[in-house]
Structures are given as structure tokens and as C-alpha cells.
């Protein structure tokens, strides 16, 4: 072959296959969505159109890859759990990460006009992706509890923050100052006494994120998420996990400020 003297460069490509017999947890996250959400005038704290578009893209990924058994989404991120025994792309990490991330991204862009008919895309959104391996189901359970606690912490903070700004007339700097050092209970109190908002009655999607199951996996994987009724699962396909109590327990002691979210803005 004419190019065989060049073919040796192929040997610089290193194998990157992932350890067999471990759960693959694939997470993607919108790149600079703080800016993206501003530029596209997302409703704050939660733009339901954007969340539904994320769910749509995640469903497309799950449809294309049967080895994904479960997905959890919040804000600009989605996590996907792959079967321990998956042999997808011979478990090559960069092949899996890049292909799934790009499929999600193209679905997000392709379906954008269905969710934002009056808001043309101003520029090209992108997502980062990574895979973490977990050897046991215990870690999978804790992983999803961690992401869902993050949803809760950020949403409680953001909901209170935006109430102070949008209804309380505070500047963003003032609202951050008001919330600095506050605990969960005090945020609930601000929402209720100053704005008449009962946090626990807000859309559960905002408080707990969304979960995509395959029906055939429901029984097997619902044990990861304690208090979920099978009617909910069948009815919506996108459903909710854990009780507020379980969430509060998970987050105990980590409540002073959100891990991310609107804090970066001031
Ligand atoms: P993999 O997922 O492993 O990359 P693949 O089917 O994409 O599998 P490649 O080795 O990447 O395989 O080859 C891409 C193939 O796509 C080419 O062999 C060719 O058949 C087709 N192709 C790509 N671009 C063009 C093009 N511009 N015109 C015609 N055919 C094309
Ligand atoms: P990075 O590139 O490091 O991920 P980022 O700006 O995307 O930076 P994130 O921590 O991922 O930061 O946070 C995403 C941000 O996008 C949120 O803080 C929020 O401002 C915004 N955002 C994402 N989804 C929504 C939504 N559905 N409604 C309102 N705002 C959203
Ligand atoms: Mg980030
Ligand atoms: Mg992001
Ligand atoms: Mg994010
Ligand atoms: Mg090619
Ligand atoms: Mg190719």
C-alpha cells in the first residue's frame, strides 16, 4: 500500500478501554450555560422549555443506546448509567464519550425550535462529557443522591435568590448578601413569609430533577430511588426520585451555599 510507510503513526494512538464489569456513569454538562441561558433569555430560576429540551435530547440518546438503563437530569446536565456488562464500542472511553456527547448536542440543536419557537439560536451550544466507573451499586445509589442533593441545594438557593430580585426589588449583589450564610430553613422562611411561596409546592421537576427509566428496567432500578410510585413512572416517563426528607438527610451540613448555580454571577 502506498501509504504504509506512514501507517506507523497509528501506533501513537493509545488504547483507552474501560475496566470490564464496572458501571459506567456518563455525565454531560452544558458549556458556559450561565451565559447561554442569559443570551437566550431563559426564565429564572427555571426555564421549563430548556429542561424539557434536555429531557428530549436525553431520550434520543437512550433510544439510540439500549445499554443505557437510567438517566437523571437537572439544569444543564444529564447523567446516564450504562449496564455493567456493556460492550459498547469495546468500552473505548473516548469513542463512547465523544459519540454520546455529540448525539445529545445535535438533538439539542435539532429540537431547539420545538421548545423555543420564538427564540432563534444565537450561537452554537456545546456540552462537555466524562465517564466515571463505579464498581458497586452502592456508589451508583450515592452518585444519584449526590446529583439530586445538588439539584435541591441549587434550586432552593436560586428560587429564593430570584424571588428577592424579581419580587423583592433587590439587586443581585444584595440578594447574594441576604442569602449569605443562610440555612435551608431560613430560605424556606424568606420564601413563605415575604413572597407567599410554599417551596414544597413548586414543580417537583425543579426541586428534584427528572429521571428517565426504561419500562423493562423499572423494577430493577427503582430500588435506587426510594419513594417512587410505578404509576408515576408509567404516566410520564419522566419522573421523580426520593422524598424531601431523604434529600435533607443527604445534604445535612452542606447547606450554607450552593455548589454552583447563580452564585457565580454577582
Ligand atoms: P466509525 O463509526 O468506526 O467511524 P464509519 O462507517 O464512520 O465507522 P469511517 O472509517 O469513519 O467509517 O469511514 C467513513 C465512511 O463514510 C467512508 O468510508 C465513506 O463510505 C463514507 N463517507 C464519509 N464522507 C464521505 C463523503 N464526503 N462522500 C462519500 N462517502 C463518504
Ligand atoms: P460550565 O461550562 O463550567 O458548566 P456553566 O455556566 O454551564 O459553566 P453550570 O454550573 O453548569 O455553569 O450551571 C449552569 C447554569 O445555566 C445555571 O447556573 C443557570 O444559570 C443556567 N441554566 C441551565 N439550565 C437552566 C434552566 N432550565 N433555566 C434557567 N437557567 C438555567
Ligand atoms: Mg460545571
Ligand atoms: Mg454547565
Ligand atoms: Mg451544570
Ligand atoms: Mg472516518
Ligand atoms: Mg467514521
Coordinates of C-alpha atoms and ligand atoms in Angstrom, one line a residue:
X1 CA 0.0 0.0 0.0
X2 CA 1.2 3.5 -0.9
X3 CA 0.6 4.9 2.5
X4 CA 2.0 2.0 4.5
X5 CA 5.2 3.9 5.4
X6 CA 3.0 6.4 7.1
X7 CA 0.8 4.0 8.9
X8 CA 3.1 3.7 11.9
X9 CA 1.6 7.0 13.2
X10 CA -1.4 4.9 14.2
X11 CA 0.7 3.4 16.9
X12 CA 0.7 6.6 18.8
X13 CA -3.0 6.1 19.5
X14 CA -3.2 4.6 22.9
X15 CA -5.9 2.1 23.9
X16 CA -8.4 3.6 26.3
X17 CA -10.8 0.7 27.0
X18 CA -12.6 1.0 30.3
X19 CA -12.3 -1.7 33.1
X20 CA -14.8 -4.5 32.4
X21 CA -17.5 -5.4 34.8
X22 CA -17.9 -1.9 36.2
X23 CA -20.8 0.5 35.9
X24 CA -20.2 3.4 33.5
X25 CA -21.6 6.7 34.6
X26 CA -21.6 9.1 31.7
X27 CA -22.3 12.8 32.6
X28 CA -22.6 15.7 30.2
X29 CA -22.9 19.4 31.1
X30 CA -23.7 22.5 29.0
X31 CA -20.6 24.6 28.3
X32 CA -21.0 28.1 29.8
X33 CA -24.7 27.8 30.1
X34 CA -24.8 30.6 32.5
X35 CA -24.1 32.8 29.5
X36 CA -26.1 30.7 27.2
X37 CA -29.2 31.0 29.4
X38 CA -28.8 34.8 29.6
X39 CA -28.3 35.2 25.9
X40 CA -31.4 33.1 25.2
X41 CA -33.5 34.8 27.9
X42 CA -34.2 31.7 29.9
X43 CA -36.8 32.3 32.6
X44 CA -35.2 32.4 36.0
X45 CA -34.8 30.4 38.2
X46 CA -36.1 27.6 36.0
X47 CA -37.0 27.7 32.3
X48 CA -39.2 24.7 31.8
X49 CA -38.7 24.8 28.0
X50 CA -35.0 24.3 28.4
X51 CA -35.5 21.4 30.9
X52 CA -37.9 19.7 28.5
X53 CA -35.5 20.1 25.6
X54 CA -32.7 18.5 27.8
X55 CA -35.1 15.6 28.5
X56 CA -35.9 15.2 24.8
X57 CA -32.2 15.0 23.9
X58 CA -31.6 12.5 26.7
X59 CA -34.4 10.3 25.5
X60 CA -32.9 10.4 22.0
X61 CA -29.6 9.2 23.4
X62 CA -31.3 6.4 25.4
X63 CA -33.2 5.4 22.3
X64 CA -30.1 5.1 20.3
X65 CA -28.1 3.3 23.0
X66 CA -30.1 0.4 24.7
X67 CA -27.3 -0.2 27.1
X68 CA -28.2 3.0 29.0
X69 CA -30.6 1.9 31.7
X70 CA -31.3 5.1 33.5
X71 CA -30.8 8.8 33.2
X72 CA -31.0 11.8 35.6
X73 CA -31.2 15.4 34.5
X74 CA -31.1 18.8 36.2
X75 CA -30.2 22.3 35.0
X76 CA -27.8 21.9 32.0
X77 CA -26.6 18.4 32.9
X78 CA -27.6 14.8 32.4
X79 CA -26.2 11.6 33.8
X80 CA -26.5 8.2 32.1
X81 CA -26.0 4.9 33.7
X82 CA -24.8 2.1 31.4
X83 CA -25.0 -1.6 32.1
X84 CA -22.0 -3.1 33.9
X85 CA -21.7 -5.7 31.1
X86 CA -21.9 -3.2 28.2
X87 CA -19.5 -3.9 25.4
X88 CA -20.5 -0.7 23.6
X89 CA -17.6 0.3 21.2
X90 CA -15.4 -2.3 23.0
X91 CA -15.7 0.0 26.1
X92 CA -13.4 2.6 24.4
X93 CA -13.7 5.7 26.6
X94 CA -13.2 8.5 24.1
X95 CA -15.4 6.8 21.5
X96 CA -18.3 6.5 23.9
X97 CA -17.9 9.9 25.4
X98 CA -17.5 11.8 22.2
X99 CA -20.3 9.9 20.3
X100 CA -22.8 10.2 23.1
X101 CA -22.0 13.9 23.8
X102 CA -22.3 14.8 20.1
X103 CA -25.5 12.9 19.7
X104 CA -27.0 14.7 22.7
X105 CA -25.8 18.1 21.3
X106 CA -27.1 17.5 17.9
X107 CA -30.5 16.6 19.3
X108 CA -30.5 19.7 21.5
X109 CA -29.8 21.9 18.4
X110 CA -32.1 19.9 16.1
X111 CA -35.1 20.1 18.5
X112 CA -34.4 23.7 19.8
X113 CA -37.1 25.3 17.6
X114 CA -39.8 23.0 19.0
X115 CA -39.2 24.3 22.5
X116 CA -38.1 27.8 21.7
X117 CA -40.2 28.7 18.6
X118 CA -39.8 32.5 19.2
X119 CA -36.1 32.4 20.2
X120 CA -33.7 31.6 17.4
X121 CA -30.3 30.1 18.5
X122 CA -27.8 33.0 18.8
X123 CA -24.8 30.7 18.6
X124 CA -23.8 27.1 18.8
X125 CA -24.2 25.4 22.2
X126 CA -21.8 22.7 23.3
X127 CA -21.5 20.2 26.1
X128 CA -18.7 18.5 27.9
X129 CA -18.8 14.8 28.7
X130 CA -17.0 12.4 31.0
X131 CA -17.2 8.8 32.2
X132 CA -16.7 7.7 35.8
X133 CA -16.5 4.0 36.6
X134 CA -18.2 2.6 39.7
X135 CA -17.6 -0.9 40.9
X136 CA -20.7 -1.4 43.0
X137 CA -24.3 -0.4 43.1
X138 CA -23.8 1.3 46.5
X139 CA -21.8 4.0 44.6
X140 CA -24.4 4.4 42.0
X141 CA -27.0 5.0 44.6
X142 CA -24.8 7.6 46.3
X143 CA -24.0 9.2 42.9
X144 CA -27.6 9.8 42.2
X145 CA -28.2 11.0 45.7
X146 CA -25.3 13.4 45.3
X147 CA -26.7 14.8 42.0
X148 CA -30.2 15.1 43.4
X149 CA -29.0 16.9 46.5
X150 CA -27.2 19.3 44.2
X151 CA -30.5 19.9 42.4
X152 CA -32.2 20.6 45.6
X153 CA -29.5 22.9 47.1
X154 CA -29.2 24.9 43.9
X155 CA -32.9 25.2 43.3
X156 CA -33.7 26.3 46.8
X157 CA -30.9 28.9 46.6
X158 CA -31.9 30.1 43.1
X159 CA -35.6 30.2 43.9
X160 CA -35.0 32.4 46.9
X161 CA -32.4 34.5 45.1
X162 CA -34.7 35.3 42.2
X163 CA -37.7 36.0 44.4
X164 CA -35.6 38.6 46.2
X165 CA -34.5 40.1 42.8
X166 CA -37.7 39.8 40.8
X167 CA -40.3 40.4 43.5
X168 CA -38.3 41.9 46.3
X169 CA -36.6 44.5 44.2
X170 CA -33.1 43.6 45.4
X171 CA -30.1 43.9 43.2
X172 CA -28.3 40.6 42.5
X173 CA -25.5 41.7 44.8
X174 CA -28.0 42.5 47.6
X175 CA -29.8 39.2 47.1
X176 CA -26.5 37.3 47.4
X177 CA -25.7 39.2 50.6
X178 CA -29.2 38.4 52.0
X179 CA -28.6 34.7 51.4
X180 CA -25.0 34.5 52.6
X181 CA -24.7 32.0 55.4
X182 CA -28.4 31.1 55.5
X183 CA -29.6 27.6 56.1
X184 CA -32.4 25.7 54.3
X185 CA -34.9 26.6 56.9
X186 CA -34.3 30.3 56.6
X187 CA -34.6 30.2 52.9
X188 CA -38.0 28.4 53.2
X189 CA -39.0 31.1 55.7
X190 CA -38.0 34.0 53.4
X191 CA -39.9 32.5 50.5
X192 CA -43.0 31.9 52.6
X193 CA -43.2 35.0 54.8
X194 CA -42.0 37.6 52.2
X195 CA -43.3 36.1 49.0
X196 CA -46.1 33.7 49.9
X197 CA -44.2 30.8 48.2
X198 CA -44.5 27.3 49.6
X199 CA -41.3 25.8 48.4
X200 CA -42.6 22.2 48.6
X201 CA -45.4 23.0 46.3
X202 CA -43.2 24.2 43.4
X203 CA -43.0 21.9 40.4
X204 CA -41.3 18.7 41.5
X205 CA -39.1 18.7 38.4
X206 CA -37.5 21.9 39.7
X207 CA -36.9 20.5 43.2
X208 CA -35.8 17.0 42.3
X209 CA -34.7 16.9 38.7
X210 CA -36.0 14.4 36.2
X211 CA -35.4 10.7 35.7
X212 CA -35.7 8.6 32.6
X213 CA -36.2 4.9 33.0
X214 CA -36.9 2.1 30.5
X215 CA -40.1 0.4 31.5
X216 CA -38.4 -3.0 31.5
X217 CA -35.8 -1.8 33.9
X218 CA -38.2 -0.1 36.2
X219 CA -38.4 -2.8 38.9
X220 CA -34.7 -3.4 38.8
X221 CA -33.5 0.2 39.1
X222 CA -36.3 1.8 41.1
X223 CA -34.6 0.5 44.2
X224 CA -32.0 3.2 43.5
X225 CA -34.7 5.8 44.1
X226 CA -36.7 5.1 47.2
X227 CA -40.1 6.6 47.1
X228 CA -41.4 6.5 43.6
X229 CA -44.7 5.0 42.6
X230 CA -44.9 2.9 39.5
X231 CA -48.0 4.8 38.3
X232 CA -45.9 7.9 38.1
X233 CA -43.3 6.1 36.1
X234 CA -45.7 4.8 33.5
X235 CA -47.6 8.0 33.3
X236 CA -44.9 10.4 32.5
X237 CA -41.7 8.5 31.7
X238 CA -40.0 11.4 33.3
X239 CA -40.4 11.2 37.0
X240 CA -39.0 12.0 40.4
X241 CA -37.0 10.4 43.0
X242 CA -36.7 10.4 46.7
X243 CA -38.5 12.3 49.4
X244 CA -37.7 15.7 50.6
X245 CA -36.7 14.1 53.9
X246 CA -34.2 11.8 52.2
X247 CA -32.8 14.8 50.4
X248 CA -32.5 16.9 53.6
X249 CA -30.6 14.0 55.2
X250 CA -28.3 13.6 52.3
X251 CA -27.4 17.3 52.4
X252 CA -27.2 17.8 56.1
X253 CA -24.4 20.1 57.0
X254 CA -23.7 21.3 53.4
X255 CA -26.3 23.9 53.2
X256 CA -24.6 27.3 53.6
X257 CA -24.1 27.9 49.9
X258 CA -24.9 26.2 46.6
X259 CA -22.1 24.2 45.0
X260 CA -22.8 26.1 41.8
X261 CA -25.6 27.9 40.2
X262 CA -26.3 31.6 40.4
X263 CA -23.6 32.3 42.9
X264 CA -21.1 32.8 40.1
X265 CA -23.0 35.7 38.7
X266 CA -22.8 38.6 41.0
Ligands
LIG1 P1 -16.8 4.5 12.5 O1 -18.0 4.8 13.3 O2 -16.0 3.4 13.1 O3 -16.0 5.8 12.2 P2 -17.6 4.7 9.7 O4 -18.6 3.9 9.0 O5 -17.9 6.1 10.0 O6 -17.4 3.9 11.1 P3 -15.0 5.5 8.6 O7 -13.8 4.7 8.6 O8 -15.0 6.7 9.5 O9 -16.2 4.5 9.0 O10 -15.4 5.9 7.2 C1 -16.3 6.9 6.8 C2 -17.1 6.4 5.6 O11 -18.1 7.3 5.4 C3 -16.3 6.3 4.4 O12 -15.7 5.1 4.2 C4 -17.3 6.6 3.3 O13 -18.0 5.4 3.0 C5 -18.3 7.5 4.0 N1 -18.1 8.9 3.7 C6 -17.7 9.9 4.5 N2 -17.6 11.0 3.9 C7 -18.0 10.8 2.7 C8 -18.1 11.7 1.5 N3 -17.9 13.0 1.6 N4 -18.6 11.2 0.4 C9 -18.9 9.8 0.3 N5 -18.7 9.0 1.3 C10 -18.3 9.5 2.5
LIG2 P1 -19.5 25.2 32.8 O1 -19.1 25.4 31.4 O2 -18.4 25.2 33.8 O3 -20.5 24.1 33.0 P2 -21.9 26.9 33.3 O4 -22.1 28.4 33.1 O5 -22.6 26.0 32.3 O6 -20.3 26.6 33.3 P3 -23.1 25.4 35.4 O7 -22.6 25.2 36.8 O8 -23.1 24.1 34.5 O9 -22.3 26.6 34.8 O10 -24.5 25.9 35.6 C1 -25.4 26.1 34.5 C2 -26.1 27.4 34.6 O11 -27.0 27.5 33.4 C3 -27.0 27.6 35.8 O12 -26.4 28.2 36.8 C4 -28.1 28.5 35.3 O13 -27.7 29.9 35.3 C5 -28.2 28.2 33.8 N1 -29.3 27.3 33.4 C6 -29.2 26.0 33.0 N2 -30.4 25.4 32.8 C7 -31.3 26.4 33.1 C8 -32.8 26.4 33.1 N3 -33.5 25.4 32.7 N4 -33.4 27.6 33.5 C9 -32.6 28.6 33.9 N5 -31.3 28.7 33.9 C10 -30.6 27.6 33.5
LIG3 MG1 -19.7 22.9 35.5
LIG4 MG1 -22.6 24.0 32.5
LIG5 MG1 -24.3 22.4 35.1
LIG6 MG1 -13.6 8.2 9.2
LIG7 MG1 -16.5 7.4 10.9

